[in-house]
Tab-separated table of C-alpha atoms in Angstrom:
chain	number	residue	atom	x	y	z
A	1	UNK	CA	98.916	-113.853	167.355
A	2	UNK	CA	97.547	-111.138	169.603
A	3	UNK	CA	100.299	-110.150	172.042
A	4	UNK	CA	97.904	-108.611	174.564
A	5	UNK	CA	97.576	-110.089	178.044
A	6	UNK	CA	95.468	-113.274	178.041
A	7	UNK	CA	91.796	-112.995	178.896
A	8	UNK	CA	91.632	-116.646	179.971
A	9	UNK	CA	94.548	-118.764	181.197
A	10	UNK	CA	94.138	-122.452	181.992
A	11	UNK	CA	97.041	-124.322	183.601
A	12	UNK	CA	97.133	-128.077	184.214
A	13	UNK	CA	93.338	-128.396	184.440
A	14	UNK	CA	92.335	-131.799	185.777
A	15	UNK	CA	88.890	-133.306	186.369
A	16	UNK	CA	88.518	-136.836	187.690
A	17	UNK	CA	85.256	-138.680	188.347
A	18	UNK	CA	85.011	-141.620	190.705
A	19	UNK	CA	83.083	-144.454	189.041
A	20	UNK	CA	82.301	-148.088	189.980
A	21	UNK	CA	85.063	-149.091	187.528
A	22	UNK	CA	87.617	-146.760	189.101
A	23	UNK	CA	88.709	-143.134	188.618
A	24	UNK	CA	87.955	-141.674	185.163
A	25	UNK	CA	90.302	-138.839	184.141
A	26	UNK	CA	87.934	-136.799	181.960
A	27	UNK	CA	90.361	-133.845	181.780
A	28	UNK	CA	94.031	-134.597	182.321
A	29	UNK	CA	96.418	-131.659	182.406
A	30	UNK	CA	94.870	-129.242	179.896
A	31	UNK	CA	96.615	-125.919	179.231
A	32	UNK	CA	94.828	-123.209	177.214
A	33	UNK	CA	95.223	-119.481	176.590
A	34	UNK	CA	92.624	-117.192	174.989
A	35	UNK	CA	93.108	-113.512	174.233
A	36	UNK	CA	90.467	-110.880	173.534
A	37	UNK	CA	89.010	-111.253	170.058
A	38	UNK	CA	90.553	-114.698	169.517
A	39	UNK	CA	88.695	-117.852	168.486
A	40	UNK	CA	90.182	-121.126	169.708
A	41	UNK	CA	88.548	-124.354	168.546
A	42	UNK	CA	88.531	-127.433	170.771
A	43	UNK	CA	88.386	-130.432	168.450
A	44	UNK	CA	88.036	-134.175	169.014
A	45	UNK	CA	85.684	-137.132	169.038
A	46	UNK	CA	82.857	-137.505	171.538
A	47	UNK	CA	84.149	-138.650	174.917
A	48	UNK	CA	87.493	-136.821	174.664
A	49	UNK	CA	86.754	-134.319	177.455
A	50	UNK	CA	85.770	-131.199	175.515
A	51	UNK	CA	82.415	-130.557	177.221
A	52	UNK	CA	83.767	-131.383	180.694
A	53	UNK	CA	86.535	-128.855	180.078
A	54	UNK	CA	83.961	-126.181	179.219
A	55	UNK	CA	81.843	-126.937	182.304
A	56	UNK	CA	84.936	-126.750	184.507
A	57	UNK	CA	85.816	-123.335	183.055
A	58	UNK	CA	82.310	-122.059	183.824
A	59	UNK	CA	82.286	-123.548	187.332
A	60	UNK	CA	79.282	-125.735	186.513
A	61	UNK	CA	80.556	-129.185	187.466
A	62	UNK	CA	78.470	-130.815	190.215
A	63	UNK	CA	80.144	-130.719	193.598
A	64	UNK	CA	80.530	-133.892	195.640
A	65	UNK	CA	82.875	-136.689	196.717
A	66	UNK	CA	82.620	-138.264	193.259
A	67	UNK	CA	84.591	-135.395	191.720
A	68	UNK	CA	88.209	-134.233	192.047
A	69	UNK	CA	89.505	-131.095	190.363
A	70	UNK	CA	92.927	-129.547	190.010
A	71	UNK	CA	94.837	-126.873	188.155
A	72	UNK	CA	94.297	-123.150	187.836
A	73	UNK	CA	91.841	-121.026	185.818
A	74	UNK	CA	92.442	-117.277	185.589
A	75	UNK	CA	90.034	-114.828	183.965
A	76	UNK	CA	91.342	-111.272	183.441
A	77	UNK	CA	94.195	-112.261	185.756
A	78	UNK	CA	91.876	-113.331	188.612
A	79	UNK	CA	91.933	-116.877	189.947
A	80	UNK	CA	88.376	-118.166	189.474
A	81	UNK	CA	88.730	-120.888	192.093
A	82	UNK	CA	89.738	-118.305	194.720
A	83	UNK	CA	86.823	-115.974	193.930
A	84	UNK	CA	83.921	-115.641	196.365
A	85	UNK	CA	80.904	-117.601	195.030
A	86	UNK	CA	78.850	-114.417	194.558
A	87	UNK	CA	81.594	-112.845	192.439
A	88	UNK	CA	81.836	-115.927	190.221
A	89	UNK	CA	78.043	-116.066	189.792
A	90	UNK	CA	78.136	-112.431	188.651
A	91	UNK	CA	80.703	-113.321	185.975
A	92	UNK	CA	78.810	-116.399	184.804
A	93	UNK	CA	76.246	-115.460	182.177
A	94	UNK	CA	77.607	-111.921	182.000
A	95	UNK	CA	81.311	-111.554	181.205
A	96	UNK	CA	81.540	-115.333	180.732
A	97	UNK	CA	78.702	-116.974	178.797
A	98	UNK	CA	78.098	-120.451	177.422
A	99	UNK	CA	76.021	-121.992	174.657
A	100	UNK	CA	75.141	-125.452	175.938
A	101	UNK	CA	75.138	-128.562	173.781
A	102	UNK	CA	71.720	-129.798	174.977
A	103	UNK	CA	69.307	-126.824	174.933
A	104	UNK	CA	66.240	-128.895	175.842
A	105	UNK	CA	67.793	-129.799	179.198
A	106	UNK	CA	69.437	-126.389	179.771
A	107	UNK	CA	66.260	-124.290	179.449
A	108	UNK	CA	63.755	-123.964	182.309
A	109	UNK	CA	60.694	-126.017	181.243
A	110	UNK	CA	58.199	-123.924	183.268
A	111	UNK	CA	59.173	-120.455	182.020
A	112	UNK	CA	58.493	-118.883	178.610
A	113	UNK	CA	61.750	-118.573	176.712
A	114	UNK	CA	61.432	-114.794	176.402
A	115	UNK	CA	61.132	-114.508	180.175
A	116	UNK	CA	64.294	-116.577	180.569
A	117	UNK	CA	66.262	-114.211	178.342
A	118	UNK	CA	64.757	-111.190	180.125
A	119	UNK	CA	65.753	-112.713	183.476
A	120	UNK	CA	69.370	-112.977	182.317
A	121	UNK	CA	69.325	-109.303	181.342
A	122	UNK	CA	67.793	-108.314	184.686
A	123	UNK	CA	70.229	-110.434	186.735
A	124	UNK	CA	73.161	-108.579	185.199
A	125	UNK	CA	71.549	-105.155	185.500
A	126	UNK	CA	71.217	-104.497	181.759
A	127	UNK	CA	67.431	-104.131	181.467
A	128	UNK	CA	64.249	-104.780	183.430
A	129	UNK	CA	60.525	-105.002	182.826
A	130	UNK	CA	59.278	-103.930	179.413
A	131	UNK	CA	62.792	-103.002	178.211
A	132	UNK	CA	64.083	-106.507	179.029
A	133	UNK	CA	61.144	-108.156	177.257
A	134	UNK	CA	61.636	-105.956	174.186
A	135	UNK	CA	65.342	-106.785	174.098
A	136	UNK	CA	64.551	-110.509	174.438
A	137	UNK	CA	62.326	-110.363	171.349
A	138	UNK	CA	65.039	-108.475	169.474
A	139	UNK	CA	67.614	-111.131	170.372
A	140	UNK	CA	65.314	-113.923	169.165
A	141	UNK	CA	64.940	-112.067	165.876
A	142	UNK	CA	68.727	-111.671	165.579
A	143	UNK	CA	69.306	-115.425	165.899
A	144	UNK	CA	66.871	-116.119	163.053
A	145	UNK	CA	63.800	-117.271	164.973
A	146	UNK	CA	60.602	-116.656	163.006
A	147	UNK	CA	57.727	-114.795	164.700
A	148	UNK	CA	59.936	-113.766	167.639
A	149	UNK	CA	57.103	-112.018	169.524
A	150	UNK	CA	55.092	-115.252	169.566
A	151	UNK	CA	58.097	-117.454	170.221
A	152	UNK	CA	59.058	-115.333	173.234
A	153	UNK	CA	55.810	-116.406	174.893
A	154	UNK	CA	56.393	-120.098	174.114
A	155	UNK	CA	57.666	-122.733	176.532
A	156	UNK	CA	60.659	-124.917	175.576
A	157	UNK	CA	58.477	-127.985	174.917
A	158	UNK	CA	56.535	-125.986	172.315
A	159	UNK	CA	59.696	-125.386	170.255
A	160	UNK	CA	61.791	-127.716	168.140
A	161	UNK	CA	65.340	-128.662	169.128
A	162	UNK	CA	66.764	-126.204	166.605
A	163	UNK	CA	64.543	-123.397	167.886
A	164	UNK	CA	65.614	-124.102	171.478
A	165	UNK	CA	69.233	-123.992	170.330
A	166	UNK	CA	68.661	-120.500	168.944
A	167	UNK	CA	67.036	-119.433	172.226
A	168	UNK	CA	70.151	-120.639	174.076
A	169	UNK	CA	72.371	-118.665	171.707
A	170	UNK	CA	70.244	-115.529	172.192
A	171	UNK	CA	70.565	-115.908	175.969
A	172	UNK	CA	74.340	-116.362	175.761
A	173	UNK	CA	74.760	-113.281	173.554
A	174	UNK	CA	72.360	-111.110	175.611
A	175	UNK	CA	75.002	-109.617	177.908
A	176	UNK	CA	77.730	-109.091	175.270
A	177	UNK	CA	80.158	-111.468	177.018
A	178	UNK	CA	83.925	-111.030	176.989
A	179	UNK	CA	84.324	-114.819	176.790
A	180	UNK	CA	81.874	-117.054	174.949
A	181	UNK	CA	82.148	-120.826	175.302
A	182	UNK	CA	80.194	-122.358	172.425
A	183	UNK	CA	79.649	-126.111	172.882
A	184	UNK	CA	78.427	-127.376	169.488
A	185	UNK	CA	76.535	-124.101	168.832
A	186	UNK	CA	75.176	-125.152	165.421
A	187	UNK	CA	73.886	-128.604	166.390
A	188	UNK	CA	70.423	-129.390	164.935
A	189	UNK	CA	70.423	-126.232	162.794
A	190	UNK	CA	70.128	-126.181	159.022
A	191	UNK	CA	72.998	-124.807	156.949
A	192	UNK	CA	71.438	-121.355	156.454
A	193	UNK	CA	70.845	-120.848	160.199
A	194	UNK	CA	74.316	-122.224	160.967
A	195	UNK	CA	75.816	-119.457	158.838
A	196	UNK	CA	73.626	-116.835	160.559
A	197	UNK	CA	74.706	-118.028	164.006
A	198	UNK	CA	78.400	-118.078	163.154
A	199	UNK	CA	78.021	-114.615	161.599
A	200	UNK	CA	76.496	-113.390	164.893
A	201	UNK	CA	79.414	-114.812	166.841
A	202	UNK	CA	81.895	-113.182	164.448
A	203	UNK	CA	80.066	-109.853	164.805
A	204	UNK	CA	80.237	-110.089	168.608
A	205	UNK	CA	83.939	-110.843	168.336
A	206	UNK	CA	84.587	-107.847	166.090
A	207	UNK	CA	82.341	-105.401	167.948
A	208	UNK	CA	83.401	-106.168	171.511
A	209	UNK	CA	86.586	-108.191	171.127
A	210	UNK	CA	84.900	-111.286	172.550
A	211	UNK	CA	87.100	-114.347	172.918
A	212	UNK	CA	85.437	-117.571	171.763
A	213	UNK	CA	86.179	-121.142	172.800
A	214	UNK	CA	84.484	-123.078	170.004
A	215	UNK	CA	83.758	-126.747	170.673
A	216	UNK	CA	82.665	-128.505	167.519
A	217	UNK	CA	82.926	-131.594	165.336
A	218	UNK	CA	82.431	-129.491	162.209
A	219	UNK	CA	85.824	-129.069	160.559
A	220	UNK	CA	84.349	-126.576	158.084
A	221	UNK	CA	83.266	-124.311	160.953
A	222	UNK	CA	86.770	-124.618	162.442
A	223	UNK	CA	88.473	-123.769	159.140
A	224	UNK	CA	86.296	-120.682	158.584
A	225	UNK	CA	86.294	-119.267	162.104
A	226	UNK	CA	89.166	-120.443	164.310
A	227	UNK	CA	92.497	-118.687	164.816
A	228	UNK	CA	93.984	-121.618	166.716
A	229	UNK	CA	92.983	-125.241	167.262
A	230	UNK	CA	93.527	-127.505	170.268
A	231	UNK	CA	92.936	-131.181	169.482
A	232	UNK	CA	91.808	-133.280	172.470
A	233	UNK	CA	92.038	-137.014	172.995
A	234	UNK	CA	91.205	-138.832	176.257
A	235	UNK	CA	91.270	-135.625	178.279
A	236	UNK	CA	94.560	-134.260	176.936
A	237	UNK	CA	95.438	-131.683	174.303
A	238	UNK	CA	97.534	-133.798	171.919
A	239	UNK	CA	98.134	-131.036	169.366
A	240	UNK	CA	97.835	-127.260	169.332
A	241	UNK	CA	98.515	-125.116	166.271
A	242	UNK	CA	97.307	-122.117	164.271
A	243	UNK	CA	94.257	-123.247	162.304
A	244	UNK	CA	95.766	-122.768	158.830
A	245	UNK	CA	98.928	-124.635	159.835
A	246	UNK	CA	97.008	-127.526	161.350
A	247	UNK	CA	94.897	-128.043	158.225
A	248	UNK	CA	97.933	-127.795	155.918
A	249	UNK	CA	100.350	-129.920	157.951
A	250	UNK	CA	98.862	-131.815	160.917
A	251	UNK	CA	101.516	-133.071	163.304
A	252	UNK	CA	99.691	-135.774	165.273
A	253	UNK	CA	98.404	-138.981	163.629
A	254	UNK	CA	95.086	-138.469	165.423
A	255	UNK	CA	94.708	-134.994	163.910
A	256	UNK	CA	95.450	-136.384	160.447
A	257	UNK	CA	92.826	-139.087	161.012
A	258	UNK	CA	90.199	-136.484	161.896
A	259	UNK	CA	91.012	-134.407	158.816
A	260	UNK	CA	91.032	-137.414	156.467
A	261	UNK	CA	87.629	-138.541	157.734
A	262	UNK	CA	86.041	-135.327	156.426
A	263	UNK	CA	84.117	-136.076	153.188
A	264	UNK	CA	85.566	-134.374	150.102
A	265	UNK	CA	83.390	-132.561	147.576
A	266	UNK	CA	84.909	-134.592	144.740
A	267	UNK	CA	84.246	-137.937	146.471
A	268	UNK	CA	82.590	-140.454	144.152
A	269	UNK	CA	81.050	-142.605	146.840
A	270	UNK	CA	82.303	-145.688	148.635
A	271	UNK	CA	83.515	-146.047	152.195
A	272	UNK	CA	84.771	-142.933	153.934
A	273	UNK	CA	88.184	-143.013	155.623
A	274	UNK	CA	87.856	-143.613	159.358
A	275	UNK	CA	90.076	-143.931	162.409
A	276	UNK	CA	89.975	-147.604	163.469
A	277	UNK	CA	88.654	-148.506	166.891
A	278	UNK	CA	87.096	-146.074	169.332
A	279	UNK	CA	87.956	-143.731	172.182
A	280	UNK	CA	88.971	-145.909	175.153
A	281	UNK	CA	87.156	-146.035	178.468
A	282	UNK	CA	88.495	-143.147	180.548
A	283	UNK	CA	88.429	-145.410	183.620
A	284	UNK	CA	90.595	-148.013	181.877
A	285	UNK	CA	93.081	-146.126	179.722
A	286	UNK	CA	95.887	-148.147	178.118
A	287	UNK	CA	99.454	-147.550	179.328
A	288	UNK	CA	101.658	-145.172	177.407
A	289	UNK	CA	100.020	-143.079	174.692
A	290	UNK	CA	96.252	-143.589	174.870
A	291	UNK	CA	96.003	-143.279	171.064
A	292	UNK	CA	98.561	-146.047	170.446
A	293	UNK	CA	95.976	-148.873	170.001
A	294	UNK	CA	94.453	-146.929	167.073
A	295	UNK	CA	97.620	-145.364	165.656
A	296	UNK	CA	99.259	-146.646	162.449
A	297	UNK	CA	102.623	-145.224	163.579
A	298	UNK	CA	102.669	-146.725	167.087
A	299	UNK	CA	105.851	-148.389	168.348
A	300	UNK	CA	106.765	-150.286	171.499
A	301	UNK	CA	107.730	-146.982	173.114
A	302	UNK	CA	104.219	-145.610	172.461
A	303	UNK	CA	102.608	-148.444	174.411
A	304	UNK	CA	105.035	-148.046	177.329
A	305	UNK	CA	105.574	-144.289	177.793
A	306	UNK	CA	103.133	-141.392	177.603
A	307	UNK	CA	104.652	-138.686	175.368
A	308	UNK	CA	105.288	-135.299	177.007
A	309	UNK	CA	104.171	-131.996	175.530
A	310	UNK	CA	106.757	-130.708	173.036
A	311	UNK	CA	106.992	-127.251	171.471
A	312	UNK	CA	107.715	-127.797	167.760
A	313	UNK	CA	107.325	-124.263	166.411
A	314	UNK	CA	105.660	-120.882	166.977
A	315	UNK	CA	102.288	-121.589	168.570
A	316	UNK	CA	102.689	-125.333	167.915
A	317	UNK	CA	102.818	-128.145	170.465
A	318	UNK	CA	102.445	-131.939	170.286
A	319	UNK	CA	102.201	-135.000	172.496
A	320	UNK	CA	103.575	-137.697	170.173
A	321	UNK	CA	106.679	-139.870	169.921
A	322	UNK	CA	106.356	-140.123	166.128
A	323	UNK	CA	105.021	-136.812	164.757
A	324	UNK	CA	104.263	-136.525	161.066
A	325	UNK	CA	107.264	-135.415	159.021
A	326	UNK	CA	105.521	-132.522	157.242
A	327	UNK	CA	104.738	-130.839	160.573
A	328	UNK	CA	108.398	-130.945	161.594
A	329	UNK	CA	109.705	-129.384	158.364
């Protein structure tokens, strides 16, 4: 692991929404560290808090009485919550960039996509006027968009979902960020374009030392690109490990369930393995370990006490009363 000072440090991050059914703890005590040039994958089912975590890191959660936040986020040693709003806006989209999961709702519907990329370049003082427009076309070409000159003049509604996704990626990469948060960056893209996009992200990492927080359901993308993996369930990181170690010897029953649900090339058909049940309502979590109702190893202790975070080896941590034996060897 890179021993350099962390680029991003997250301590006890908490996000709670007030709902008609009661408080929903979308993020509940998350700790993360990213160093320059490192790729950390955030893995878990939908509804586990991955996207809310990313929005909290970028400072994009809607303000209001319905929301409570806690914890500390430091970027390059600076406390983001203590920064003046203008300073944080300057970081966002420049040194810290994000690829959003829903490009159709993230893009401005009344501006051509090329103008939106050029605006990002101008806002961060990298290029203006003709130079910004030329760079925008170049970025669209780099992310595999056909006829980039024509596409730059198109509005979001004139593009497909996959094309809009590539526009979002071009915008995120425009300012050569130090930290890139990629929330499902290859959604709606075919396999060839997926490989191009991940190759672009790897190039940015190698050329500038960009740290990447990769949020994805694609275990193949995780295996090929991540240095470390943090597995989330109901707002908590239940397992953290180096990627190779996690795939070889998962420690948490939930992690094993995710890995076993991945189709194998040699599969001859039939039902795929699946984790029984579903992610519980965040406003009505069960007592004890929230995974206990779905866990084949659950005991009475699991339903009564929430397991604390335990260090089980170099770069490895778990929240589980009954970790898998192979991970403890």
